[in-house]
Amino acid sequence: MMRFTRRDLGVAAVAVAATLWATALAQGTSELLGPAVWDWNALPVQETDVGAIRNVVRAPTATLKELEMHITTLNRGLASHPPHRHPNEELVIVREGTVETLSGGTWKRVGPGSIIFNASNSEHALKNVGDTPATYFVINWKSGDTPAQ
């Protein structure tokens, strides 16, 4: 008959707890984004009530808790959403069309090649003020210093 000492039971309990903790930790983390290329023509297009969106990626990287990129095509005369704010910083790069963006409390008109930086918790918005659809790239990121929402 095999006898277990208190020490044996203690070691077994620690091993079980460590295994459960490691399993939970592994299930809660996503794989880090490594080198990647996204072909414009291969990105699926999803129609929205204001135009269309191409979701590119949402994943942690070696230096960011999350990198999220998408491409929005906004129909003429429409806004993507009402003015809002969020703790993560964001870049918007206009590919085509003419938009007005709320930045620093002022609406500014910009066109193709323009870059918009939305700072953490700054109120911002974007609307298509041109005669054609406007397409822009959105790059969001969260670091370890990004406040919780």
CSV table of N, CA and C in Angstrom, one decimal, residues 22-128:
chain,number,residue,atom,x,y,z
A,22,ALA,N,-1.4,27.9,-15.5
A,22,ALA,CA,-0.7,28.0,-16.9
A,22,ALA,C,-1.7,27.8,-18.0
A,23,THR,N,-2.7,26.9,-17.8
A,23,THR,CA,-3.7,26.6,-18.8
A,23,THR,C,-4.6,27.8,-18.9
A,24,ALA,N,-5.0,28.4,-17.8
A,24,ALA,CA,-5.9,29.6,-17.9
A,24,ALA,C,-5.1,30.8,-18.6
A,25,LEU,N,-3.8,30.9,-18.3
A,25,LEU,CA,-3.0,32.0,-18.9
A,25,LEU,C,-2.9,31.8,-20.4
A,26,ALA,N,-2.6,30.5,-20.8
A,26,ALA,CA,-2.5,30.2,-22.2
A,26,ALA,C,-3.8,30.5,-23.0
A,27,GLN,N,-4.9,30.2,-22.4
A,27,GLN,CA,-6.2,30.4,-23.1
A,27,GLN,C,-6.5,31.9,-23.2
A,28,GLY,N,-6.0,32.7,-22.3
A,28,GLY,CA,-6.3,34.1,-22.3
A,28,GLY,C,-5.4,35.0,-23.1
A,29,THR,N,-4.4,34.4,-23.7
A,29,THR,CA,-3.5,35.2,-24.5
A,29,THR,C,-3.6,34.8,-26.0
A,30,SER,N,-3.4,35.8,-26.9
A,30,SER,CA,-3.4,35.5,-28.3
A,30,SER,C,-2.0,35.4,-28.8
A,31,GLU,N,-1.9,34.8,-29.9
A,31,GLU,CA,-0.6,34.7,-30.6
A,31,GLU,C,-0.1,36.1,-31.0
A,32,LEU,N,1.1,36.4,-30.8
A,32,LEU,CA,1.7,37.7,-31.2
A,32,LEU,C,1.7,37.8,-32.8
A,33,LEU,N,1.4,39.0,-33.2
A,33,LEU,CA,1.4,39.3,-34.7
A,33,LEU,C,2.9,39.4,-35.1
A,34,GLY,N,3.3,38.7,-36.0
A,34,GLY,CA,4.6,38.7,-36.6
A,34,GLY,C,4.6,39.4,-37.9
A,35,PRO,N,5.6,39.3,-38.7
A,35,PRO,CA,5.7,39.9,-40.0
A,35,PRO,C,4.4,39.5,-40.8
A,36,ALA,N,3.8,40.5,-41.5
A,36,ALA,CA,2.6,40.2,-42.2
A,36,ALA,C,2.4,41.1,-43.4
A,37,VAL,N,1.7,40.7,-44.4
A,37,VAL,CA,1.4,41.5,-45.6
A,37,VAL,C,-0.1,41.2,-45.9
A,38,TRP,N,-0.8,42.3,-46.1
A,38,TRP,CA,-2.2,42.2,-46.5
A,38,TRP,C,-2.5,42.8,-47.9
A,39,ASP,N,-3.0,41.9,-48.8
A,39,ASP,CA,-3.2,42.3,-50.2
A,39,ASP,C,-4.6,43.0,-50.2
A,40,TRP,N,-4.6,44.3,-50.7
A,40,TRP,CA,-5.9,45.0,-50.8
A,40,TRP,C,-7.0,44.2,-51.4
A,41,ASN,N,-6.6,43.6,-52.5
A,41,ASN,CA,-7.6,42.8,-53.3
A,41,ASN,C,-8.1,41.5,-52.6
A,42,ALA,N,-7.4,41.1,-51.6
A,42,ALA,CA,-7.8,39.9,-50.9
A,42,ALA,C,-8.6,40.2,-49.6
A,43,LEU,N,-8.6,41.4,-49.2
A,43,LEU,CA,-9.4,41.8,-48.0
A,43,LEU,C,-10.9,41.7,-48.2
A,44,PRO,N,-11.6,40.9,-47.4
A,44,PRO,CA,-13.0,40.8,-47.6
A,44,PRO,C,-13.7,42.2,-47.3
A,45,VAL,N,-14.7,42.5,-48.1
A,45,VAL,CA,-15.4,43.8,-47.9
A,45,VAL,C,-16.8,43.5,-47.3
A,46,GLN,N,-17.1,44.2,-46.2
A,46,GLN,CA,-18.3,44.0,-45.5
A,46,GLN,C,-19.1,45.3,-45.7
A,47,GLU,N,-20.3,45.3,-46.2
A,47,GLU,CA,-21.1,46.4,-46.4
A,47,GLU,C,-21.6,46.9,-45.0
A,48,THR,N,-21.7,48.2,-44.8
A,48,THR,CA,-22.2,48.8,-43.6
A,48,THR,C,-23.3,49.8,-43.9
A,49,ASP,N,-24.0,50.3,-42.9
A,49,ASP,CA,-25.1,51.3,-43.2
A,49,ASP,C,-24.5,52.6,-43.7
A,50,VAL,N,-23.2,52.9,-43.6
A,50,VAL,CA,-22.6,54.1,-44.1
A,50,VAL,C,-21.6,53.9,-45.2
A,51,GLY,N,-21.4,52.7,-45.6
A,51,GLY,CA,-20.5,52.4,-46.7
A,51,GLY,C,-20.0,51.0,-46.7
A,52,ALA,N,-18.7,50.8,-46.3
A,52,ALA,CA,-18.1,49.5,-46.2
A,52,ALA,C,-16.9,49.5,-45.3
A,53,ILE,N,-16.5,48.3,-44.9
A,53,ILE,CA,-15.3,48.2,-44.0
A,53,ILE,C,-14.5,46.9,-44.5
A,54,ARG,N,-13.2,47.0,-44.4
A,54,ARG,CA,-12.3,45.9,-44.6
A,54,ARG,C,-11.6,45.8,-43.2
A,55,ASN,N,-11.8,44.7,-42.5
A,55,ASN,CA,-11.1,44.5,-41.2
A,55,ASN,C,-9.8,43.8,-41.6
A,56,VAL,N,-8.7,44.4,-41.1
A,56,VAL,CA,-7.4,43.9,-41.5
A,56,VAL,C,-6.8,43.0,-40.3
A,57,VAL,N,-6.7,43.5,-39.1
A,57,VAL,CA,-6.1,42.7,-38.0
A,57,VAL,C,-6.5,43.3,-36.7
A,58,ARG,N,-6.6,42.5,-35.7
A,58,ARG,CA,-6.7,42.9,-34.3
A,58,ARG,C,-5.9,41.8,-33.5
A,59,ALA,N,-4.7,42.2,-33.0
A,59,ALA,CA,-3.9,41.2,-32.3
A,59,ALA,C,-2.8,41.9,-31.5
A,60,PRO,N,-2.3,41.3,-30.5
A,60,PRO,CA,-1.1,41.8,-29.8
A,60,PRO,C,0.1,41.7,-30.7
A,61,THR,N,1.1,42.6,-30.4
A,61,THR,CA,2.4,42.5,-31.1
A,61,THR,C,3.5,42.4,-30.0
A,62,ALA,N,4.7,42.4,-30.4
A,62,ALA,CA,5.8,42.3,-29.4
A,62,ALA,C,5.8,43.5,-28.5
A,63,THR,N,5.3,44.6,-28.9
A,63,THR,CA,5.4,45.9,-28.1
A,63,THR,C,4.1,46.5,-27.8
A,64,LEU,N,3.0,45.9,-28.3
A,64,LEU,CA,1.7,46.5,-28.1
A,64,LEU,C,0.7,45.4,-27.5
A,65,LYS,N,-0.2,45.9,-26.6
A,65,LYS,CA,-1.2,45.0,-26.1
A,65,LYS,C,-2.2,44.6,-27.2
A,66,GLU,N,-2.4,45.6,-28.1
A,66,GLU,CA,-3.3,45.4,-29.3
A,66,GLU,C,-3.0,46.3,-30.4
A,67,LEU,N,-2.9,45.8,-31.6
A,67,LEU,CA,-2.8,46.6,-32.8
A,67,LEU,C,-4.1,46.2,-33.6
A,68,GLU,N,-4.9,47.3,-34.0
A,68,GLU,CA,-6.1,47.0,-34.8
A,68,GLU,C,-6.0,47.9,-36.0
A,69,MET,N,-6.3,47.3,-37.2
A,69,MET,CA,-6.3,48.1,-38.4
A,69,MET,C,-7.5,47.7,-39.2
A,70,HIS,N,-8.2,48.7,-39.8
A,70,HIS,CA,-9.3,48.5,-40.7
A,70,HIS,C,-9.3,49.6,-41.7
A,71,ILE,N,-10.1,49.4,-42.8
A,71,ILE,CA,-10.2,50.4,-43.8
A,71,ILE,C,-11.7,50.6,-44.0
A,72,THR,N,-12.0,51.9,-44.0
A,72,THR,CA,-13.4,52.3,-44.1
A,72,THR,C,-13.6,53.0,-45.4
A,73,THR,N,-14.7,52.7,-46.1
A,73,THR,CA,-15.2,53.5,-47.3
A,73,THR,C,-16.5,54.1,-46.8
A,74,LEU,N,-16.5,55.4,-46.8
A,74,LEU,CA,-17.7,56.2,-46.3
A,74,LEU,C,-18.4,56.8,-47.5
A,75,ASN,N,-19.7,56.5,-47.6
A,75,ASN,CA,-20.5,57.1,-48.7
A,75,ASN,C,-20.6,58.6,-48.5
A,76,ARG,N,-20.8,59.3,-49.6
A,76,ARG,CA,-20.8,60.8,-49.6
A,76,ARG,C,-21.9,61.3,-48.7
A,77,GLY,N,-21.6,62.4,-48.0
A,77,GLY,CA,-22.5,63.0,-47.2
A,77,GLY,C,-22.7,62.4,-45.8
A,78,LEU,N,-22.0,61.3,-45.5
A,78,LEU,CA,-22.3,60.5,-44.3
A,78,LEU,C,-21.1,60.6,-43.3
A,79,ALA,N,-21.4,60.4,-42.0
A,79,ALA,CA,-20.4,60.4,-41.0
A,79,ALA,C,-20.2,58.9,-40.5
A,80,SER,N,-19.0,58.6,-40.1
A,80,SER,CA,-18.8,57.2,-39.7
A,80,SER,C,-19.5,56.9,-38.3
A,81,HIS,N,-19.6,57.9,-37.5
A,81,HIS,CA,-20.2,57.9,-36.2
A,81,HIS,C,-20.2,59.2,-35.6
A,82,PRO,N,-21.0,59.5,-34.5
A,82,PRO,CA,-21.0,60.8,-33.8
A,82,PRO,C,-19.7,61.0,-33.2
A,83,PRO,N,-19.4,62.3,-32.8
A,83,PRO,CA,-18.1,62.6,-32.1
A,83,PRO,C,-18.0,61.7,-30.9
A,84,HIS,N,-16.8,61.2,-30.6
A,84,HIS,CA,-16.6,60.3,-29.5
A,84,HIS,C,-15.1,60.4,-29.1
A,85,ARG,N,-14.8,59.7,-28.0
A,85,ARG,CA,-13.4,59.7,-27.5
A,85,ARG,C,-13.2,58.3,-27.0
A,86,HIS,N,-11.9,57.9,-27.0
A,86,HIS,CA,-11.5,56.6,-26.4
A,86,HIS,C,-10.0,56.7,-25.9
A,87,PRO,N,-9.6,55.9,-25.0
A,87,PRO,CA,-8.3,56.0,-24.4
A,87,PRO,C,-7.1,55.6,-25.4
A,88,ASN,N,-7.4,54.8,-26.4
A,88,ASN,CA,-6.3,54.4,-27.3
A,88,ASN,C,-6.1,55.5,-28.3
A,89,GLU,N,-4.8,55.6,-28.8
A,89,GLU,CA,-4.5,56.6,-29.8
A,89,GLU,C,-4.8,56.0,-31.2
A,90,GLU,N,-4.9,56.8,-32.2
A,90,GLU,CA,-5.4,56.4,-33.5
A,90,GLU,C,-4.8,57.2,-34.6
A,91,LEU,N,-4.4,56.6,-35.7
A,91,LEU,CA,-4.1,57.3,-36.9
A,91,LEU,C,-5.1,57.0,-38.0
A,92,VAL,N,-5.4,58.0,-38.8
A,92,VAL,CA,-6.3,57.8,-39.9
A,92,VAL,C,-5.6,58.4,-41.1
A,93,ILE,N,-5.5,57.6,-42.2
A,93,ILE,CA,-4.8,58.0,-43.4
A,93,ILE,C,-5.8,58.0,-44.5
A,94,VAL,N,-6.0,59.2,-45.1
A,94,VAL,CA,-7.0,59.3,-46.2
A,94,VAL,C,-6.4,58.7,-47.5
A,95,ARG,N,-7.1,57.8,-48.1
A,95,ARG,CA,-6.7,57.2,-49.4
A,95,ARG,C,-7.3,57.9,-50.5
A,96,GLU,N,-8.6,58.2,-50.4
A,96,GLU,CA,-9.3,58.9,-51.5
A,96,GLU,C,-10.5,59.6,-51.0
A,97,GLY,N,-10.9,60.7,-51.6
A,97,GLY,CA,-12.1,61.4,-51.2
A,97,GLY,C,-11.7,62.6,-50.4
A,98,THR,N,-12.7,63.4,-49.9
A,98,THR,CA,-12.6,64.6,-49.1
A,98,THR,C,-13.4,64.4,-47.8
A,99,VAL,N,-12.7,64.6,-46.7
A,99,VAL,CA,-13.4,64.4,-45.4
A,99,VAL,C,-13.2,65.6,-44.6
A,100,GLU,N,-14.1,65.8,-43.6
A,100,GLU,CA,-13.9,66.8,-42.5
A,100,GLU,C,-13.7,66.0,-41.3
A,101,THR,N,-12.7,66.4,-40.5
A,101,THR,CA,-12.4,65.6,-39.2
A,101,THR,C,-12.5,66.6,-38.1
A,102,LEU,N,-13.0,66.2,-37.0
A,102,LEU,CA,-13.0,67.0,-35.7
A,102,LEU,C,-11.8,66.7,-35.0
A,103,SER,N,-10.9,67.7,-34.9
A,103,SER,CA,-9.6,67.5,-34.3
A,103,SER,C,-9.3,68.7,-33.4
A,104,GLY,N,-9.0,68.5,-32.1
A,104,GLY,CA,-8.7,69.7,-31.2
A,104,GLY,C,-9.9,70.7,-31.1
A,105,GLY,N,-11.1,70.2,-31.3
A,105,GLY,CA,-12.3,71.1,-31.2
A,105,GLY,C,-12.6,71.8,-32.5
A,106,THR,N,-11.9,71.6,-33.5
A,106,THR,CA,-12.1,72.3,-34.8
A,106,THR,C,-12.3,71.3,-35.9
A,107,TRP,N,-13.3,71.6,-36.8
A,107,TRP,CA,-13.5,70.7,-38.0
A,107,TRP,C,-12.5,71.2,-39.1
A,108,LYS,N,-11.7,70.2,-39.6
A,108,LYS,CA,-10.7,70.5,-40.7
A,108,LYS,C,-11.0,69.6,-41.9
A,109,ARG,N,-10.9,70.2,-43.1
A,109,ARG,CA,-11.1,69.5,-44.3
A,109,ARG,C,-9.8,69.0,-44.9
A,110,VAL,N,-9.7,67.7,-45.2
A,110,VAL,CA,-8.5,67.2,-45.8
A,110,VAL,C,-8.9,66.2,-46.9
A,111,GLY,N,-7.9,65.9,-47.7
A,111,GLY,CA,-8.1,65.0,-48.9
A,111,GLY,C,-7.0,63.9,-48.9
A,112,PRO,N,-6.9,63.2,-50.1
A,112,PRO,CA,-6.0,62.1,-50.2
A,112,PRO,C,-4.6,62.3,-49.8
A,113,GLY,N,-4.0,61.4,-49.0
A,113,GLY,CA,-2.7,61.5,-48.5
A,113,GLY,C,-2.6,62.1,-47.2
A,114,SER,N,-3.7,62.7,-46.7
A,114,SER,CA,-3.7,63.4,-45.4
A,114,SER,C,-3.7,62.4,-44.3
A,115,ILE,N,-3.1,62.8,-43.2
A,115,ILE,CA,-2.9,62.0,-42.0
A,115,ILE,C,-3.6,62.7,-40.8
A,116,ILE,N,-4.4,62.0,-40.1
A,116,ILE,CA,-5.1,62.5,-38.9
A,116,ILE,C,-4.6,61.7,-37.7
A,117,PHE,N,-4.2,62.4,-36.6
A,117,PHE,CA,-3.8,61.7,-35.4
A,117,PHE,C,-4.8,62.1,-34.3
A,118,ASN,N,-5.5,61.1,-33.8
A,118,ASN,CA,-6.5,61.3,-32.7
A,118,ASN,C,-5.8,60.8,-31.4
A,119,ALA,N,-5.5,61.8,-30.6
A,119,ALA,CA,-4.8,61.6,-29.3
A,119,ALA,C,-5.8,60.9,-28.3
A,120,SER,N,-5.2,60.3,-27.3
A,120,SER,CA,-5.9,59.6,-26.3
A,120,SER,C,-7.0,60.5,-25.7
A,121,ASN,N,-8.2,60.0,-25.6
A,121,ASN,CA,-9.3,60.7,-25.0
A,121,ASN,C,-9.7,62.1,-25.6
A,122,SER,N,-9.2,62.4,-26.8
A,122,SER,CA,-9.6,63.6,-27.5
A,122,SER,C,-10.8,63.3,-28.3
A,123,GLU,N,-11.8,64.3,-28.3
A,123,GLU,CA,-13.0,64.1,-29.0
A,123,GLU,C,-12.7,64.2,-30.5
A,124,HIS,N,-13.2,63.2,-31.3
A,124,HIS,CA,-13.0,63.2,-32.7
A,124,HIS,C,-14.1,62.6,-33.5
A,125,ALA,N,-14.2,63.0,-34.7
A,125,ALA,CA,-15.2,62.4,-35.6
A,125,ALA,C,-14.7,62.6,-37.1
A,126,LEU,N,-15.4,62.0,-38.0
A,126,LEU,CA,-15.0,62.1,-39.4
A,126,LEU,C,-16.3,62.0,-40.3
A,127,LYS,N,-16.4,62.9,-41.3
A,127,LYS,CA,-17.5,62.8,-42.2
A,127,LYS,C,-17.0,63.0,-43.6
A,128,ASN,N,-17.7,62.4,-44.6
A,128,ASN,CA,-17.4,62.6,-46.0
A,128,ASN,C,-18.1,63.8,-46.5
